mmCIF file of C-alpha atoms in Angstrom:
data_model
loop_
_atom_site.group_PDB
_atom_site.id
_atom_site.type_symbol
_atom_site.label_atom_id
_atom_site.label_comp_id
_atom_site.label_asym_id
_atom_site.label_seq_id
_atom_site.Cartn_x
_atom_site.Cartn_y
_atom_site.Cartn_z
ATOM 1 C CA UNK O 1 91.576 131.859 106.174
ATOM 2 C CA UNK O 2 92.834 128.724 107.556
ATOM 3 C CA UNK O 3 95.544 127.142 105.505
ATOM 4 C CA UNK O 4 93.709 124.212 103.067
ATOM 5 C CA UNK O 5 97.091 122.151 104.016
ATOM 6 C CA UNK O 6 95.406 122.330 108.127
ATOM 7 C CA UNK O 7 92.477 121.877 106.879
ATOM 8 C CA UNK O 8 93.122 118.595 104.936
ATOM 9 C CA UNK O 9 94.753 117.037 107.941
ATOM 10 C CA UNK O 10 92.534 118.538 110.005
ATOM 11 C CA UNK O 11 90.242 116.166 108.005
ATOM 12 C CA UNK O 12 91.912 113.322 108.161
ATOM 13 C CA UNK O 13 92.772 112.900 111.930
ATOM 14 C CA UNK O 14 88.607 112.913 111.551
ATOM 15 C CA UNK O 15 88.547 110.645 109.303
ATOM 16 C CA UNK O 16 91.159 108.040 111.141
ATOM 17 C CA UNK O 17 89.286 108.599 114.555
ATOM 18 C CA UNK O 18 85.949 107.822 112.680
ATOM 19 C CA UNK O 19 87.597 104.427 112.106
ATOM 20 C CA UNK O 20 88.910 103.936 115.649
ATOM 21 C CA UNK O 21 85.601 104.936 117.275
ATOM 22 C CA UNK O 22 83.573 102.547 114.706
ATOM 23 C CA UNK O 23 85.833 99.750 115.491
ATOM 24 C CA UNK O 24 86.075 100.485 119.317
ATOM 25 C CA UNK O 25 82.193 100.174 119.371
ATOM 26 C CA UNK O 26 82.475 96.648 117.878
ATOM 27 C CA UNK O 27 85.028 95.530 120.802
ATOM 28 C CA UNK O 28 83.005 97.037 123.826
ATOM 29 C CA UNK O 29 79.733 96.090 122.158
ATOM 30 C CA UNK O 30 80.828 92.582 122.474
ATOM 31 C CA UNK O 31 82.333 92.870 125.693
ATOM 32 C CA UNK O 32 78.520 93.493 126.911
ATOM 33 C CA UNK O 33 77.478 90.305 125.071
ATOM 34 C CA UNK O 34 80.337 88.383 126.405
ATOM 35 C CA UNK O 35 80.034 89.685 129.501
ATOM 36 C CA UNK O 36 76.650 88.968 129.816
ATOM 37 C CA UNK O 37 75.563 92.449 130.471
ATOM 38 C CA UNK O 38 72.993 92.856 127.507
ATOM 39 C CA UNK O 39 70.064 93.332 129.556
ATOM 40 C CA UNK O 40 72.340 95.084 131.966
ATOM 41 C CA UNK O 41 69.796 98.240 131.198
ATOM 42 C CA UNK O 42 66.663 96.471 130.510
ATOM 43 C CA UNK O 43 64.753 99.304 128.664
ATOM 44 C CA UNK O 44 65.440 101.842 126.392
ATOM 45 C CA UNK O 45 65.726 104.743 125.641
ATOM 46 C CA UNK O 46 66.011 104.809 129.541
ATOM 47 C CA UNK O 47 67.868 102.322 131.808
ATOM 48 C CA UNK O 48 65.433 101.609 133.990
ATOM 49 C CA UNK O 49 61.755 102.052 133.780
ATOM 50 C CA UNK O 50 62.041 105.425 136.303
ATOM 51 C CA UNK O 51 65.865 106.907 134.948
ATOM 52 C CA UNK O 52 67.691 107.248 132.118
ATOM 53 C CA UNK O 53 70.919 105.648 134.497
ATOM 54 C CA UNK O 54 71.197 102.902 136.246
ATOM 55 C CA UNK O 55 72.111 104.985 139.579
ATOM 56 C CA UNK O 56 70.696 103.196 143.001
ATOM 57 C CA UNK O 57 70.724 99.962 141.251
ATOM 58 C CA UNK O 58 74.559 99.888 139.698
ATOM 59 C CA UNK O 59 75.660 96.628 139.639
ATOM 60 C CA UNK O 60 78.897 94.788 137.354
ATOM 61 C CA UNK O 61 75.944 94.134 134.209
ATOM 62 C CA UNK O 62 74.404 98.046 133.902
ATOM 63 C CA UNK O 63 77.769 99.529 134.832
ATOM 64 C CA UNK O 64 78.994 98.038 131.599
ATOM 65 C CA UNK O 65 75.890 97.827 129.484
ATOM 66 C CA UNK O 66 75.372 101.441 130.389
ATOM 67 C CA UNK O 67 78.733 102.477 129.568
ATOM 68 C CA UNK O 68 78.587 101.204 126.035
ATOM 69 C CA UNK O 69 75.826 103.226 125.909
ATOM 70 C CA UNK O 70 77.593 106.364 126.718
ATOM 71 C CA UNK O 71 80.328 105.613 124.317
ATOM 72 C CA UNK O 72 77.535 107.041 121.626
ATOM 73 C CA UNK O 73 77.833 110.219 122.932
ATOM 74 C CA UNK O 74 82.159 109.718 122.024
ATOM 75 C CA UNK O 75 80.830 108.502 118.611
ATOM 76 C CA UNK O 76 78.533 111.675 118.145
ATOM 77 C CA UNK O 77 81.019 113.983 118.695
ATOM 78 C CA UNK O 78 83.532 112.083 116.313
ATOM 79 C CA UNK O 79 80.935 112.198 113.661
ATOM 80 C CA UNK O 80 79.996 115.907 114.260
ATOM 81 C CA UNK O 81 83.811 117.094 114.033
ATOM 82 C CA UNK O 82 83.954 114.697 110.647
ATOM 83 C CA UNK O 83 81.659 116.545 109.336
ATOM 84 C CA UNK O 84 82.478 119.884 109.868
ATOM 85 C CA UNK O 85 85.916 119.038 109.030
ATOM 86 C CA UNK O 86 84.560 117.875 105.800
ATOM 87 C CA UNK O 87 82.923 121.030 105.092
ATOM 88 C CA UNK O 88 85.680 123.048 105.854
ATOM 89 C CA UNK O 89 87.693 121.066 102.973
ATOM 90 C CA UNK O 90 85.235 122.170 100.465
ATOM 91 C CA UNK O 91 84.731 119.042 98.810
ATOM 92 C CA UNK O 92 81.523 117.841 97.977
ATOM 93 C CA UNK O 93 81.699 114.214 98.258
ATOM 94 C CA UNK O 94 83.338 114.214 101.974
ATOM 95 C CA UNK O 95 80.457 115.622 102.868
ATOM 96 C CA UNK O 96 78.448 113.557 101.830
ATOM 97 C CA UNK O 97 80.008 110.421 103.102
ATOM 98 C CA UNK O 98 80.761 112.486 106.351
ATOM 99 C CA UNK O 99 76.878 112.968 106.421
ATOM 100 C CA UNK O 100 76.609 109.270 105.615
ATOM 101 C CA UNK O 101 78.530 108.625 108.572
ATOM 102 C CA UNK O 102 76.834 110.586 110.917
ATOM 103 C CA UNK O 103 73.154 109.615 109.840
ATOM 104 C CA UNK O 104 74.495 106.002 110.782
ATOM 105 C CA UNK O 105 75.010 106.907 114.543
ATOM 106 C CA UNK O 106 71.578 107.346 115.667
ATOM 107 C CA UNK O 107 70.292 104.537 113.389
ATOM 108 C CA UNK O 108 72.832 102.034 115.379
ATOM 109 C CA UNK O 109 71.214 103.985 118.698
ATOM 110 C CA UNK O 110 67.350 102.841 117.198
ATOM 111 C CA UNK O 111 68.929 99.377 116.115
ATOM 112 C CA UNK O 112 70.343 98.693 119.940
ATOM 113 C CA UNK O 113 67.280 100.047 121.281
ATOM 114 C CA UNK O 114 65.062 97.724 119.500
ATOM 115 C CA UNK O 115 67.585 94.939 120.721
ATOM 116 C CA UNK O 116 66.567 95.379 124.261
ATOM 117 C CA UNK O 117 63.366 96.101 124.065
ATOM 118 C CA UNK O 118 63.172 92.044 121.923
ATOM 119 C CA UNK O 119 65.337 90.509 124.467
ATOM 120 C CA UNK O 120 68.563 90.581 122.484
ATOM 121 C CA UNK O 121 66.987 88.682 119.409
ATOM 122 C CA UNK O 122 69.959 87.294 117.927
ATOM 123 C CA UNK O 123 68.668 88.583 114.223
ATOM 124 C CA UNK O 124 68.713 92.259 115.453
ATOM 125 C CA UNK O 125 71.886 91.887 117.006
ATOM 126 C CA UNK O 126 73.481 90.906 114.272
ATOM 127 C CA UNK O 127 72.243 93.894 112.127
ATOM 128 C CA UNK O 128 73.657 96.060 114.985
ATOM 129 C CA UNK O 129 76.967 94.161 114.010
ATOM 130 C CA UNK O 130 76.849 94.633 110.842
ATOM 131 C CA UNK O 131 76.423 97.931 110.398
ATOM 132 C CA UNK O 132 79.053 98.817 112.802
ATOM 133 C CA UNK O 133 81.092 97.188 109.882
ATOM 134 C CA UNK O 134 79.747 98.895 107.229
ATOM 135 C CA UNK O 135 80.593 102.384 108.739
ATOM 136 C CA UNK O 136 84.117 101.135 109.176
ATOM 137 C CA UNK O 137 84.373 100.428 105.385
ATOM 138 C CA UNK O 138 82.788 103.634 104.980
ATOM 139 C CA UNK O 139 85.746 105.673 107.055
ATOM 140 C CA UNK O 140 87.958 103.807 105.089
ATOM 141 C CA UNK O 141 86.525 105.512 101.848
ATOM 142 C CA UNK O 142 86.323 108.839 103.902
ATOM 143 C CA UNK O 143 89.881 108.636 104.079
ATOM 144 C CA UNK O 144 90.926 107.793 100.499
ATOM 145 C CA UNK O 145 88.650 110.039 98.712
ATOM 146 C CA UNK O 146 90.220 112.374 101.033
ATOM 147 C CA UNK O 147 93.959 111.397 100.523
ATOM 148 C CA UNK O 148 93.739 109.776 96.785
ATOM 149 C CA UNK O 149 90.960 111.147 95.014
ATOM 150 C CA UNK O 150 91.763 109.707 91.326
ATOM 151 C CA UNK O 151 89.337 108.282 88.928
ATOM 152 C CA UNK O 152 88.449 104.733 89.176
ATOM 153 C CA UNK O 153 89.657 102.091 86.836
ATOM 154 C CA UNK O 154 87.814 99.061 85.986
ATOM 155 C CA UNK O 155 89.515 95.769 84.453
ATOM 156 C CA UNK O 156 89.831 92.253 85.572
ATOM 157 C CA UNK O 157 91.604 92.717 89.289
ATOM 158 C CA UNK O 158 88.800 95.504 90.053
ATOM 159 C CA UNK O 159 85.840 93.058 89.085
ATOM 160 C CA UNK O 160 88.261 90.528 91.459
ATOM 161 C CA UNK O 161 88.573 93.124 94.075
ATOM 162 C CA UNK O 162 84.421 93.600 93.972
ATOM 163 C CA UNK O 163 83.950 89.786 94.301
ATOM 164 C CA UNK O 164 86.697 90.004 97.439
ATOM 165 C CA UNK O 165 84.515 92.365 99.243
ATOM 166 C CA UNK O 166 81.440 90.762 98.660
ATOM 167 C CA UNK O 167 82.787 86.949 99.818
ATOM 168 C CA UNK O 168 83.768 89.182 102.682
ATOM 169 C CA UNK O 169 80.518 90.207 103.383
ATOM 170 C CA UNK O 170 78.986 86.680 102.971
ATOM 171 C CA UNK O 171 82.016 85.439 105.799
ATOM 172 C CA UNK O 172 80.893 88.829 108.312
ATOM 173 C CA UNK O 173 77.259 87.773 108.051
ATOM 174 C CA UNK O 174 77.446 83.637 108.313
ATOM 175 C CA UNK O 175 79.612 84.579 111.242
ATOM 176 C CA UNK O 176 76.815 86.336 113.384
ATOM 177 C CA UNK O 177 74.417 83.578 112.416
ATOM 178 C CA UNK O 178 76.815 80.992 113.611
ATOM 179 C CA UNK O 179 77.109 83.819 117.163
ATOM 180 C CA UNK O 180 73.771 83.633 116.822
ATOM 181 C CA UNK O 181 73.560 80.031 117.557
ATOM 182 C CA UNK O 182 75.880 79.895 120.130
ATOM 183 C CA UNK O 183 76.422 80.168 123.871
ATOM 184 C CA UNK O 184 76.734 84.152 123.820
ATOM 185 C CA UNK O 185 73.648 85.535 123.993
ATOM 186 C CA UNK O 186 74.530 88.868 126.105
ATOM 187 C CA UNK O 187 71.966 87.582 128.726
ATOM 188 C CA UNK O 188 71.172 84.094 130.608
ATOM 189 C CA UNK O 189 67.578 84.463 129.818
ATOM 190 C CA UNK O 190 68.099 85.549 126.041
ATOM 191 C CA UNK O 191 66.812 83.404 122.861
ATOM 192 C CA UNK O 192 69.339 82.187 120.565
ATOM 193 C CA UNK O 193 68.177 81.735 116.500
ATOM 194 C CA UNK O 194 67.537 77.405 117.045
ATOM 195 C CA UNK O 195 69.863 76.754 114.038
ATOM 196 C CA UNK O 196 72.555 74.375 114.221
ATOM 197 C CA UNK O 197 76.108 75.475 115.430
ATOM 198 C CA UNK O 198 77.885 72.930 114.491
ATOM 199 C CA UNK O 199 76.136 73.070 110.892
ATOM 200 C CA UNK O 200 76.638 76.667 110.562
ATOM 201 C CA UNK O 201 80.408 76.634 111.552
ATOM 202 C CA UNK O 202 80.754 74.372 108.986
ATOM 203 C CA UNK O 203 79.052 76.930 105.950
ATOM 204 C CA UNK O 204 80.846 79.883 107.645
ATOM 205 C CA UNK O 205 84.535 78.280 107.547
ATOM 206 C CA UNK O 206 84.291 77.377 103.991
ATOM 207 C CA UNK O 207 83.150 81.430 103.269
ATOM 208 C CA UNK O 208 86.251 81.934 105.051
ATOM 209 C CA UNK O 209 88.530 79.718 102.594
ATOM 210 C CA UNK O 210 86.634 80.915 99.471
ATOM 211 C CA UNK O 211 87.384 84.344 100.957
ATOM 212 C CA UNK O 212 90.842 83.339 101.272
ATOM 213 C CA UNK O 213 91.314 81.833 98.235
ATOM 214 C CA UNK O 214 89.574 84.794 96.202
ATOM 215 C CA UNK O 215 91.836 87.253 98.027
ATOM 216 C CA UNK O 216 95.081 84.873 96.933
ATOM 217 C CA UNK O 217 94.209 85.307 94.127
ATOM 218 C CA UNK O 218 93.573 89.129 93.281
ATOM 219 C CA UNK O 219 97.042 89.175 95.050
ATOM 220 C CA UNK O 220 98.602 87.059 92.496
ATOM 221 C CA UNK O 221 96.395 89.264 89.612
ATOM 222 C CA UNK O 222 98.033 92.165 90.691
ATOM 223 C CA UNK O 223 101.457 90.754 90.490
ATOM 224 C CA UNK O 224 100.782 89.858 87.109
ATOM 225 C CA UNK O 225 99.530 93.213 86.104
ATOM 226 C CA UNK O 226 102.581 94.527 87.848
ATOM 227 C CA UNK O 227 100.159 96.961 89.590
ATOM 228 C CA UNK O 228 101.363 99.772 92.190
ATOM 229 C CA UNK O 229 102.948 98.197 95.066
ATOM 230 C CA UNK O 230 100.562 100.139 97.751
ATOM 231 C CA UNK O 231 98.123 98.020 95.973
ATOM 232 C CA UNK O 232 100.090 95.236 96.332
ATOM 233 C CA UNK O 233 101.078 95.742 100.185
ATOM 234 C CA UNK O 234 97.163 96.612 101.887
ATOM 235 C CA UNK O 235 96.531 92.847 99.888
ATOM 236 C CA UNK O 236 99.120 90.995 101.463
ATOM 237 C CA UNK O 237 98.116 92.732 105.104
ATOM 238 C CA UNK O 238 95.066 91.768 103.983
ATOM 239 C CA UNK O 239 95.797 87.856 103.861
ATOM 240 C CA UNK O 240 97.750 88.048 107.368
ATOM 241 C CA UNK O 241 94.548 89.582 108.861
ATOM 242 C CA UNK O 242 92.813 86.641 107.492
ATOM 243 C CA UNK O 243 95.010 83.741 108.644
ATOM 244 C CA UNK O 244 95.182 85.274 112.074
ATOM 245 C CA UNK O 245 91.544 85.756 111.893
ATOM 246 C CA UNK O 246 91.317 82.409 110.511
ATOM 247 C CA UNK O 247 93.982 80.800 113.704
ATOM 248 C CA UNK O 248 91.675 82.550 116.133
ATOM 249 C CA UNK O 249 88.523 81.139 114.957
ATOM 250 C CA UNK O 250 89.644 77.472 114.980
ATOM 251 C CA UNK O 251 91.172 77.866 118.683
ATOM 252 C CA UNK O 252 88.025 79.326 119.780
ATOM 253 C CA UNK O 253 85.753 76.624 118.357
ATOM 254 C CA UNK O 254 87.820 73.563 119.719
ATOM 255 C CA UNK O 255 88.038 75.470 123.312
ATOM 256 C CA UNK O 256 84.442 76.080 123.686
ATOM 257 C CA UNK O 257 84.549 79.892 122.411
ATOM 258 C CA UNK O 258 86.451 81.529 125.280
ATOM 259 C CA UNK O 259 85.101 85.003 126.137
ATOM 260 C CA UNK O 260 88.603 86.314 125.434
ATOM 261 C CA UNK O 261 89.273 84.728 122.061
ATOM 262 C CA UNK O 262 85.457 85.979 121.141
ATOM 263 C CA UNK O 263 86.309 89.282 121.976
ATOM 264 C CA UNK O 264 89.805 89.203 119.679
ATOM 265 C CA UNK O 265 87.506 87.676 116.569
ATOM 266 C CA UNK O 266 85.117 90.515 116.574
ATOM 267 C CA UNK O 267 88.172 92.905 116.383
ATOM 268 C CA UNK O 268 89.715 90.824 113.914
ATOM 269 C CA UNK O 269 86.440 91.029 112.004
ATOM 270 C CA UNK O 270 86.215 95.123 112.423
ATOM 271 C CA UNK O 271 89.819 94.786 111.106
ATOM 272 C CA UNK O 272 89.035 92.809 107.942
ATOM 273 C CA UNK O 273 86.110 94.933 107.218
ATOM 274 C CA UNK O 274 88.668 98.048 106.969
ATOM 275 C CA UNK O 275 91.512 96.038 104.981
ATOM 276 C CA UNK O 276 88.796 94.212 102.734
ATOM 277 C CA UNK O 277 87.889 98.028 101.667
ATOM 278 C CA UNK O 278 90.848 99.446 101.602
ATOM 279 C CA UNK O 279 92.260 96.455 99.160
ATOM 280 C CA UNK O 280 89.287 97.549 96.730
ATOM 281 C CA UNK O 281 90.069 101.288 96.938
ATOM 282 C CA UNK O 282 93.375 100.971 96.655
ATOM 283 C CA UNK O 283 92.533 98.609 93.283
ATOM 284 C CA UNK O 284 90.135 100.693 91.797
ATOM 285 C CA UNK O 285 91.466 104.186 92.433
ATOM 286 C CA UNK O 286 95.678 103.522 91.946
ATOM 287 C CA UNK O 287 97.957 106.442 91.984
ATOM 288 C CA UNK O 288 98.145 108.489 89.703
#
């Protein structure tokens, strides 16, 4: 029998390239946006209306829209190894969130499907951004149930560490509307959601200081509580993520959102969604 010391890091390079791949797909899934490539296969589930690839009629826009598509196929077989290498550790709830995981790969297949087939509608496309995020928070968990599976606590920084998260969530989702309204639609002929950019800048950069300001202070709650220091340490990584975040989003609004710059924020914004969890976790399930 295979030594349950293998298996458990067996389990968690799994685990860690579930995160990569989930966070990857954010980066090249904007790269078709900002690329203007969306369309670049104009049906689904083929490419064209007579293949399944855009052979014959490759150009720069299906060569990249179609090779985001492939990348599924990489995220598959991340999520089939997670799972078996949750099985293999025995532990009930790995595999369940490993199952969680996996059942999220062909819904984010449906979810860009349906994208194409409406024209990129900016509403879809933001669901297909957000729950690329939510799997990333959901490796995260993978990988500390897997690593520090202690009982949760509750008390004042938890219930701080909950209302973190959810101002995070409240930042990720003002920020697609505000995409949404912008100049980036994936496709010249695409709609965007009418709303005010300008406007919705506005809401979304005060999320990002209440977000800020929450996360300042469950750091300075968890001083006070002289809580562990790993605690301590994925908060203050945390708040650097967010003021580089933060630096990045200001440059890019007052230089007419660069395609560059773009691309960097929706990393940044995978990023957050991982540190944002981990903070919680780390709260909420201490060391023993």
């Amino acid at each position: 029998m295979t030594d349950p010391a293998l298996r458990h890091r067996q389990a968690r390079w799994a685990g860690w390239a579930s995160l990569v791949a989930n966070t990857g797909i954010v980066v090249t899934g904007g790269a078709v946006r900002l690329t203007g490539s969306g369309l670049g296969c104009p049906t689904w589930p083929r490419c064209t209306e007579d293949d399944f690839t855009p052979h014959g009629a490759l150009d720069f826009h299906s060569a990249i829209e179609f090779g985001n598509r492939l990348l599924t196929f990489v995220l598959v077989a991340v999520a089939v190894l997670t799972f078996v290498a949750a099985v293999r550790t025995g532990r009930r709830h790995l595999v369940g969130l490993a199952a969680v995981l996996a059942a999220g790969i062909p819904l984010q297949a449906v979810i860009g499907g349906i994208t194409v087939l409406t024209d990129l509608n900016p509403w879809i496309v933001s669901l297909h951004l957000l729950l690329s995020m939510a799997l990333v928070g959901l490796s995260v968990r993978f990988l500390q149930v897997l690593d520090r599976p202690t009982p949760a606590v509750g008390g004042p920084a938890t219930t701080l560490a909950w209302i973190v998260l959810a101002a995070a969530w409240v930042v990720l989702y003002l920020g697609t509307v505000v995409t949404g309204s912008g100049p980036h639609a994936g496709d010249a002929d695409s709609p965007r959601n009418g709303l005010d950019p300008l406007q919705w800048s506005q809401l979304h950069a005060d999320a990002v200081f209440l977000y800020l300001g929450l996360t300042i202070g469950l750091l300075l709650c968890l001083m006070a509580v002289r809580a562990d220091r790993a605690a301590v340490r994925v908060v203050v990584w945390l708040l650097v993520a967010q003021l580089a975040q933060g630096v990045i989003g200001f440059v890019q609004y007052f230089n007419d959102l660069p395609e560059l710059l773009v691309g960097l924020h929706m990393l940044g914004a995978a990023t957050l969604s991982a540190l944002t969890t981990a903070a919680l976790l780390r709260v909420r399930h201490p060391e023993a």
